[in-house]
mmCIF file of C-alpha atoms and ligand atoms in Angstrom:
data_model
loop_
_atom_site.group_PDB
_atom_site.id
_atom_site.type_symbol
_atom_site.label_atom_id
_atom_site.label_comp_id
_atom_site.label_asym_id
_atom_site.label_seq_id
_atom_site.Cartn_x
_atom_site.Cartn_y
_atom_site.Cartn_z
ATOM 1 C CA UNK A 1 -8.402 -6.566 20.697
ATOM 2 C CA UNK A 2 -5.735 -8.252 22.824
ATOM 3 C CA UNK A 3 -3.442 -5.959 24.804
ATOM 4 C CA UNK A 4 0.151 -7.098 24.599
ATOM 5 C CA UNK A 5 3.065 -5.868 26.714
ATOM 6 C CA UNK A 6 6.240 -4.633 25.005
ATOM 7 C CA UNK A 7 7.951 -7.867 26.194
ATOM 8 C CA UNK A 8 5.227 -9.928 24.505
ATOM 9 C CA UNK A 9 5.662 -7.924 21.313
ATOM 10 C CA UNK A 10 9.403 -8.622 21.282
ATOM 11 C CA UNK A 11 11.074 -11.353 23.339
ATOM 12 C CA UNK A 12 14.596 -11.156 24.783
ATOM 13 C CA UNK A 13 15.617 -13.376 21.846
ATOM 14 C CA UNK A 14 14.325 -10.770 19.380
ATOM 15 C CA UNK A 15 11.265 -12.721 18.264
ATOM 16 C CA UNK A 16 8.003 -10.877 17.553
ATOM 17 C CA UNK A 17 4.497 -11.965 18.590
ATOM 18 C CA UNK A 18 3.893 -13.636 15.218
ATOM 19 C CA UNK A 19 7.274 -15.397 15.235
ATOM 20 C CA UNK A 20 9.081 -12.982 12.908
ATOM 21 C CA UNK A 21 12.511 -11.417 13.408
ATOM 22 C CA UNK A 22 12.748 -7.624 13.666
ATOM 23 C CA UNK A 23 13.821 -7.208 10.022
ATOM 24 C CA UNK A 24 11.550 -9.893 8.562
ATOM 25 C CA UNK A 25 8.642 -8.811 6.344
ATOM 26 C CA UNK A 26 5.428 -10.778 6.098
ATOM 27 C CA UNK A 27 4.883 -13.136 3.145
ATOM 28 C CA UNK A 28 3.997 -11.021 0.095
ATOM 29 C CA UNK A 29 2.143 -12.235 -2.989
ATOM 30 C CA UNK A 30 0.819 -10.353 -6.000
ATOM 31 C CA UNK A 31 -1.538 -11.570 -8.711
ATOM 32 C CA UNK A 32 -2.098 -9.353 -11.762
ATOM 33 C CA UNK A 33 -5.251 -9.090 -13.849
ATOM 34 C CA UNK A 34 -7.626 -10.981 -11.560
ATOM 35 C CA UNK A 35 -10.644 -8.968 -12.766
ATOM 36 C CA UNK A 36 -11.827 -9.332 -16.361
ATOM 37 C CA UNK A 37 -14.003 -6.204 -16.590
ATOM 38 C CA UNK A 38 -11.648 -3.669 -14.960
ATOM 39 C CA UNK A 39 -8.966 -2.057 -17.145
ATOM 40 C CA UNK A 40 -6.340 -3.177 -14.645
ATOM 41 C CA UNK A 41 -6.345 -5.132 -11.411
ATOM 42 C CA UNK A 42 -4.191 -6.747 -8.775
ATOM 43 C CA UNK A 43 -4.748 -8.894 -5.720
ATOM 44 C CA UNK A 44 -2.165 -8.507 -2.970
ATOM 45 C CA UNK A 45 -1.550 -10.602 0.118
ATOM 46 C CA UNK A 46 0.731 -8.972 2.646
ATOM 47 C CA UNK A 47 0.617 -11.219 5.677
ATOM 48 C CA UNK A 48 -3.060 -11.545 6.537
ATOM 49 C CA UNK A 49 -3.962 -8.416 4.561
ATOM 50 C CA UNK A 50 -5.887 -9.283 1.422
ATOM 51 C CA UNK A 51 -6.399 -6.313 -0.889
ATOM 52 C CA UNK A 52 -7.994 -6.072 -4.290
ATOM 53 C CA UNK A 53 -7.322 -3.056 -6.512
ATOM 54 C CA UNK A 54 -9.308 -2.402 -9.685
ATOM 55 C CA UNK A 55 -8.543 0.423 -12.121
ATOM 56 C CA UNK A 56 -11.004 2.043 -14.536
ATOM 57 C CA UNK A 57 -9.543 4.306 -17.166
ATOM 58 C CA UNK A 58 -8.163 6.329 -18.637
ATOM 59 C CA UNK A 59 -11.555 7.506 -19.873
ATOM 60 C CA UNK A 60 -12.779 10.900 -21.009
ATOM 61 C CA UNK A 61 -13.450 13.008 -17.937
ATOM 62 C CA UNK A 62 -16.739 14.785 -17.461
ATOM 63 C CA UNK A 63 -16.434 18.362 -18.620
ATOM 64 C CA UNK A 64 -16.780 19.969 -15.196
ATOM 65 C CA UNK A 65 -14.083 17.793 -13.660
ATOM 66 C CA UNK A 66 -11.570 17.622 -16.484
ATOM 67 C CA UNK A 67 -8.113 19.166 -16.478
ATOM 68 C CA UNK A 68 -7.169 20.423 -19.933
ATOM 69 C CA UNK A 69 -3.506 19.555 -19.557
ATOM 70 C CA UNK A 70 -3.520 16.299 -17.603
ATOM 71 C CA UNK A 71 -5.433 13.352 -16.315
ATOM 72 C CA UNK A 72 -6.975 13.282 -12.885
ATOM 73 C CA UNK A 73 -6.372 10.355 -10.560
ATOM 74 C CA UNK A 74 -9.061 9.356 -8.095
ATOM 75 C CA UNK A 75 -8.648 6.732 -5.405
ATOM 76 C CA UNK A 76 -11.281 5.121 -3.241
ATOM 77 C CA UNK A 77 -10.105 2.943 -0.356
ATOM 78 C CA UNK A 78 -12.865 0.853 1.141
ATOM 79 C CA UNK A 79 -12.847 -1.726 3.915
ATOM 80 C CA UNK A 80 -15.343 -4.560 3.893
ATOM 81 C CA UNK A 81 -17.309 -4.971 7.165
ATOM 82 C CA UNK A 82 -15.925 -8.530 7.442
ATOM 83 C CA UNK A 83 -12.319 -7.429 6.929
ATOM 84 C CA UNK A 84 -11.524 -6.643 10.570
ATOM 85 C CA UNK A 85 -11.701 -8.625 13.821
ATOM 86 C CA UNK A 86 -14.465 -6.343 15.050
ATOM 87 C CA UNK A 87 -17.146 -5.794 12.412
ATOM 88 C CA UNK A 88 -16.406 -2.534 10.665
ATOM 89 C CA UNK A 89 -19.421 -0.332 10.035
ATOM 90 C CA UNK A 90 -20.458 -0.478 6.360
ATOM 91 C CA UNK A 91 -20.782 3.313 6.397
ATOM 92 C CA UNK A 92 -17.947 5.027 4.582
ATOM 93 C CA UNK A 93 -15.763 6.477 7.334
ATOM 94 C CA UNK A 94 -13.564 9.507 7.796
ATOM 95 C CA UNK A 95 -10.587 7.156 8.078
ATOM 96 C CA UNK A 96 -11.402 5.669 4.665
ATOM 97 C CA UNK A 97 -11.576 9.170 3.154
ATOM 98 C CA UNK A 98 -8.212 10.063 4.679
ATOM 99 C CA UNK A 99 -6.568 6.825 3.604
ATOM 100 C CA UNK A 100 -7.950 7.257 0.067
ATOM 101 C CA UNK A 101 -6.177 10.604 -0.061
ATOM 102 C CA UNK A 102 -2.925 9.247 1.379
ATOM 103 C CA UNK A 103 -2.920 6.400 -1.159
ATOM 104 C CA UNK A 104 -3.625 8.807 -4.036
ATOM 105 C CA UNK A 105 -0.800 11.088 -2.920
ATOM 106 C CA UNK A 106 1.544 8.102 -2.703
ATOM 107 C CA UNK A 107 0.666 7.004 -6.256
ATOM 108 C CA UNK A 108 0.377 10.360 -8.020
ATOM 109 C CA UNK A 109 4.110 11.130 -8.445
ATOM 110 C CA UNK A 110 4.511 7.837 -10.324
ATOM 111 C CA UNK A 111 1.704 8.401 -12.823
ATOM 112 C CA UNK A 112 2.534 10.524 -15.877
ATOM 113 C CA UNK A 113 -0.739 12.422 -15.790
ATOM 114 C CA UNK A 114 0.293 14.929 -18.469
ATOM 115 C CA UNK A 115 0.322 12.176 -21.104
ATOM 116 C CA UNK A 116 -3.451 11.810 -20.752
ATOM 117 C CA UNK A 117 -5.055 15.266 -20.808
ATOM 118 C CA UNK A 118 -8.820 15.571 -20.175
ATOM 119 C CA UNK A 119 -9.038 12.043 -18.829
ATOM 120 C CA UNK A 120 -9.924 10.349 -15.606
ATOM 121 C CA UNK A 121 -8.287 7.375 -13.924
ATOM 122 C CA UNK A 122 -10.138 5.711 -11.047
ATOM 123 C CA UNK A 123 -8.596 3.289 -8.581
ATOM 124 C CA UNK A 124 -10.920 1.264 -6.363
ATOM 125 C CA UNK A 125 -9.245 -0.480 -3.453
ATOM 126 C CA UNK A 126 -11.190 -3.101 -1.532
ATOM 127 C CA UNK A 127 -9.763 -4.307 1.752
ATOM 128 C CA UNK A 128 -11.091 -7.858 1.984
ATOM 129 C CA UNK A 129 -9.055 -8.698 5.077
ATOM 130 C CA UNK A 130 -7.082 -6.308 7.283
ATOM 131 C CA UNK A 131 -4.152 -6.914 9.602
ATOM 132 C CA UNK A 132 -2.279 -3.635 9.922
ATOM 133 C CA UNK A 133 -0.544 -1.705 7.179
ATOM 134 C CA UNK A 134 -3.489 -1.782 4.785
ATOM 135 C CA UNK A 135 -2.626 1.619 3.288
ATOM 136 C CA UNK A 136 0.789 0.208 2.318
ATOM 137 C CA UNK A 137 -0.659 -3.025 0.943
ATOM 138 C CA UNK A 138 -3.213 -0.899 -0.937
ATOM 139 C CA UNK A 139 -0.457 1.183 -2.537
ATOM 140 C CA UNK A 140 1.313 -2.035 -3.520
ATOM 141 C CA UNK A 141 -1.857 -3.406 -5.125
ATOM 142 C CA UNK A 142 -2.927 -0.143 -6.752
ATOM 143 C CA UNK A 143 0.399 0.615 -8.430
ATOM 144 C CA UNK A 144 0.449 -2.837 -10.033
ATOM 145 C CA UNK A 145 -3.195 -2.440 -11.101
ATOM 146 C CA UNK A 146 -2.341 0.921 -12.723
ATOM 147 C CA UNK A 147 0.509 -0.699 -14.627
ATOM 148 C CA UNK A 148 -1.835 -3.528 -15.641
ATOM 149 C CA UNK A 149 -4.249 -0.906 -17.015
ATOM 150 C CA UNK A 150 -1.427 0.378 -19.248
ATOM 151 C CA UNK A 151 -1.249 3.753 -17.517
ATOM 152 C CA UNK A 152 2.065 5.504 -18.304
ATOM 153 C CA UNK A 153 4.188 5.442 -15.161
ATOM 154 C CA UNK A 154 7.635 6.566 -14.053
ATOM 155 C CA UNK A 155 7.943 3.566 -11.745
ATOM 156 C CA UNK A 156 5.807 1.326 -9.563
ATOM 157 C CA UNK A 157 5.152 2.493 -6.014
ATOM 158 C CA UNK A 158 5.955 0.125 -3.180
ATOM 159 C CA UNK A 159 5.186 0.609 0.492
ATOM 160 C CA UNK A 160 5.799 -0.846 3.921
ATOM 161 C CA UNK A 161 5.153 0.328 7.479
ATOM 162 C CA UNK A 162 7.999 0.378 9.981
ATOM 163 C CA UNK A 163 7.050 0.287 13.660
ATOM 164 C CA UNK A 164 8.616 0.414 17.101
ATOM 165 C CA UNK A 165 8.065 -2.192 19.789
ATOM 166 C CA UNK A 166 10.019 -2.447 23.043
ATOM 167 C CA UNK A 167 12.087 0.561 21.863
ATOM 168 C CA UNK A 168 13.186 -1.439 18.805
ATOM 169 C CA UNK A 169 12.415 -0.726 15.155
ATOM 170 C CA UNK A 170 10.615 -3.577 13.383
ATOM 171 C CA UNK A 171 9.542 -3.899 9.745
ATOM 172 C CA UNK A 172 6.129 -4.472 8.181
ATOM 173 C CA UNK A 173 4.073 -4.239 11.388
ATOM 174 C CA UNK A 174 0.859 -6.178 11.817
ATOM 175 C CA UNK A 175 -2.305 -4.995 13.579
ATOM 176 C CA UNK A 176 -1.196 -6.174 17.063
ATOM 177 C CA UNK A 177 2.079 -4.283 16.725
ATOM 178 C CA UNK A 178 0.296 -1.241 15.343
ATOM 179 C CA UNK A 179 -2.207 -1.248 18.256
ATOM 180 C CA UNK A 180 0.223 -2.023 21.072
ATOM 181 C CA UNK A 181 3.500 -0.682 19.726
ATOM 182 C CA UNK A 182 5.156 2.705 20.115
ATOM 183 C CA UNK A 183 5.071 3.935 16.507
ATOM 184 C CA UNK A 184 3.594 3.318 13.065
ATOM 185 C CA UNK A 185 5.609 4.774 10.187
ATOM 186 C CA UNK A 186 4.231 3.947 6.711
ATOM 187 C CA UNK A 187 6.659 4.668 3.877
ATOM 188 C CA UNK A 188 6.098 4.445 0.106
ATOM 189 C CA UNK A 189 8.765 4.792 -2.554
ATOM 190 C CA UNK A 190 9.351 4.667 -6.270
ATOM 191 C CA UNK A 191 12.114 2.103 -5.798
ATOM 192 C CA UNK A 192 13.859 2.565 -9.141
ATOM 193 C CA UNK A 193 13.851 6.347 -8.821
ATOM 194 C CA UNK A 194 14.920 6.310 -5.166
ATOM 195 C CA UNK A 195 12.103 8.731 -4.364
ATOM 196 C CA UNK A 196 9.849 8.683 -1.321
ATOM 197 C CA UNK A 197 6.184 9.373 -2.156
ATOM 198 C CA UNK A 198 4.555 8.830 1.240
ATOM 199 C CA UNK A 199 5.768 9.361 4.794
ATOM 200 C CA UNK A 200 3.256 9.332 7.633
ATOM 201 C CA UNK A 201 3.871 8.912 11.307
ATOM 202 C CA UNK A 202 1.877 7.868 14.303
ATOM 203 C CA UNK A 203 3.835 7.829 17.579
ATOM 204 C CA UNK A 204 7.258 9.196 18.358
ATOM 205 C CA UNK A 205 10.569 8.434 16.691
ATOM 206 C CA UNK A 206 13.927 10.127 17.188
ATOM 207 C CA UNK A 207 15.733 11.651 14.237
ATOM 208 C CA UNK A 208 18.134 8.699 14.196
ATOM 209 C CA UNK A 209 15.226 6.227 14.322
ATOM 210 C CA UNK A 210 13.589 7.981 11.368
ATOM 211 C CA UNK A 211 16.784 7.668 9.369
ATOM 212 C CA UNK A 212 17.182 4.000 10.257
ATOM 213 C CA UNK A 213 13.484 3.336 9.536
ATOM 214 C CA UNK A 214 13.861 4.701 6.012
ATOM 215 C CA UNK A 215 16.912 2.480 5.470
ATOM 216 C CA UNK A 216 15.058 -0.586 6.793
ATOM 217 C CA UNK A 217 12.035 0.274 4.642
ATOM 218 C CA UNK A 218 14.208 0.663 1.548
ATOM 219 C CA UNK A 219 15.576 -2.867 1.937
ATOM 220 C CA UNK A 220 12.091 -4.380 2.374
ATOM 221 C CA UNK A 221 10.647 -2.265 -0.435
ATOM 222 C CA UNK A 222 13.316 -3.561 -2.840
ATOM 223 C CA UNK A 223 12.249 -7.135 -2.116
ATOM 224 C CA UNK A 224 8.513 -6.332 -2.402
ATOM 225 C CA UNK A 225 9.186 -4.475 -5.662
ATOM 226 C CA UNK A 226 10.799 -7.606 -7.138
ATOM 227 C CA UNK A 227 7.589 -9.532 -6.364
ATOM 228 C CA UNK A 228 5.438 -6.812 -8.003
ATOM 229 C CA UNK A 229 7.630 -6.785 -11.127
ATOM 230 C CA UNK A 230 7.634 -10.584 -11.360
ATOM 231 C CA UNK A 231 3.845 -10.662 -11.113
ATOM 232 C CA UNK A 232 3.612 -8.210 -14.031
ATOM 233 C CA UNK A 233 6.190 -10.189 -16.001
ATOM 234 C CA UNK A 234 4.217 -13.373 -15.447
ATOM 235 C CA UNK A 235 1.272 -11.800 -17.255
ATOM 236 C CA UNK A 236 3.097 -9.697 -19.847
ATOM 237 C CA UNK A 237 6.479 -11.299 -20.613
ATOM 238 C CA UNK A 238 4.942 -14.112 -22.702
ATOM 239 C CA UNK A 239 3.244 -11.427 -24.844
ATOM 240 C CA UNK A 240 6.487 -9.476 -25.260
ATOM 241 C CA UNK A 241 8.452 -12.395 -26.713
ATOM 242 C CA UNK A 242 6.094 -14.148 -29.127
ATOM 243 C CA UNK A 243 8.934 -15.729 -31.165
ATOM 244 C CA UNK A 244 10.603 -17.437 -28.261
ATOM 245 C CA UNK A 245 9.939 -21.008 -27.163
HETATM 246 P P1 ADP B 1 -3.287 0.835 8.245
HETATM 247 O O1 ADP B 1 -4.189 -0.296 7.896
HETATM 248 O O2 ADP B 1 -2.708 1.510 7.057
HETATM 249 O O3 ADP B 1 -2.230 0.443 9.260
HETATM 250 P P2 ADP B 1 -4.584 2.161 10.471
HETATM 251 O O4 ADP B 1 -3.330 2.405 11.235
HETATM 252 O O5 ADP B 1 -5.658 3.203 10.521
HETATM 253 O O6 ADP B 1 -4.214 1.960 8.916
HETATM 254 O O7 ADP B 1 -5.251 0.796 10.896
HETATM 255 C C1 ADP B 1 -4.504 -0.237 11.492
HETATM 256 C C2 ADP B 1 -5.287 -1.521 11.478
HETATM 257 O O8 ADP B 1 -6.394 -1.424 12.353
HETATM 258 C C3 ADP B 1 -5.911 -1.905 10.143
HETATM 259 O O9 ADP B 1 -4.995 -2.484 9.244
HETATM 260 C C4 ADP B 1 -6.961 -2.895 10.592
HETATM 261 O O10 ADP B 1 -6.370 -4.169 10.833
HETATM 262 C C5 ADP B 1 -7.434 -2.284 11.890
HETATM 263 N N1 ADP B 1 -8.642 -1.463 11.690
HETATM 264 C C6 ADP B 1 -8.745 -0.307 11.018
HETATM 265 N N2 ADP B 1 -10.002 0.175 11.026
HETATM 266 C C7 ADP B 1 -10.723 -0.691 11.745
HETATM 267 C C8 ADP B 1 -12.097 -0.760 12.150
HETATM 268 N N3 ADP B 1 -12.985 0.157 11.780
HETATM 269 N N4 ADP B 1 -12.477 -1.808 12.917
HETATM 270 C C9 ADP B 1 -11.591 -2.744 13.294
HETATM 271 N N5 ADP B 1 -10.279 -2.739 12.934
HETATM 272 C C10 ADP B 1 -9.842 -1.742 12.185
#
């Protein structure tokens, strides 16, 4: 992994190592329903991140694991060995367990679990290519896949990581910025509800920087959300208006 100085991460002109401006997100694309056998699916590109989310369910939970009054949401985040610049061990890691939990906690407030008692919903996230911020890209893919599966939801969940390089806040950090920067601050929201569902922090930020990070994230999240909604509309809008055209 290349070591970059703070000046290489952000030039005097305010240009980042990959050519972006401080408030410029990476290109973001969402494709809905890419898998035919899963109940719901989405493929997300967020910069060089390529993430596939497949949803199974809701299905009747096994007796020992069922909640009588609600559904239970399980998430498995998995990184392919070829997804990183250094081969990742195929063994399921502690980091993958922790990220699975973080992603589930980010999604859970949006899913109306009480509408589906005694059921199970499983989300399988495959990181096919990683370049920083995969937990956020995974949340973005998984929430669309849940919607595609017809799971009742309060809103989609949309996420982006804010970082700090050369004492400056930058949006949607990539792996180089994550590795060499001063902070990594992933944030997920239910954009239409104005609710934050995930806040994690690696590094140090002042109180003012935290406040500004959330504002920067909100602006990016609104634009990512529009892409998620459009991807769902592309699949479902033609079905909703059969008499038109
Ligand atoms: P996130 O992907 O949400 O930012 P981390 O901060 O843990 O989560 O990881 C940052 C980045 O480091 C990942 O997106 C990926 O590009 C890289 N990475 C993570 N795990 C490995 C690994 N085992 N080997 C090589 N690179 C990795």
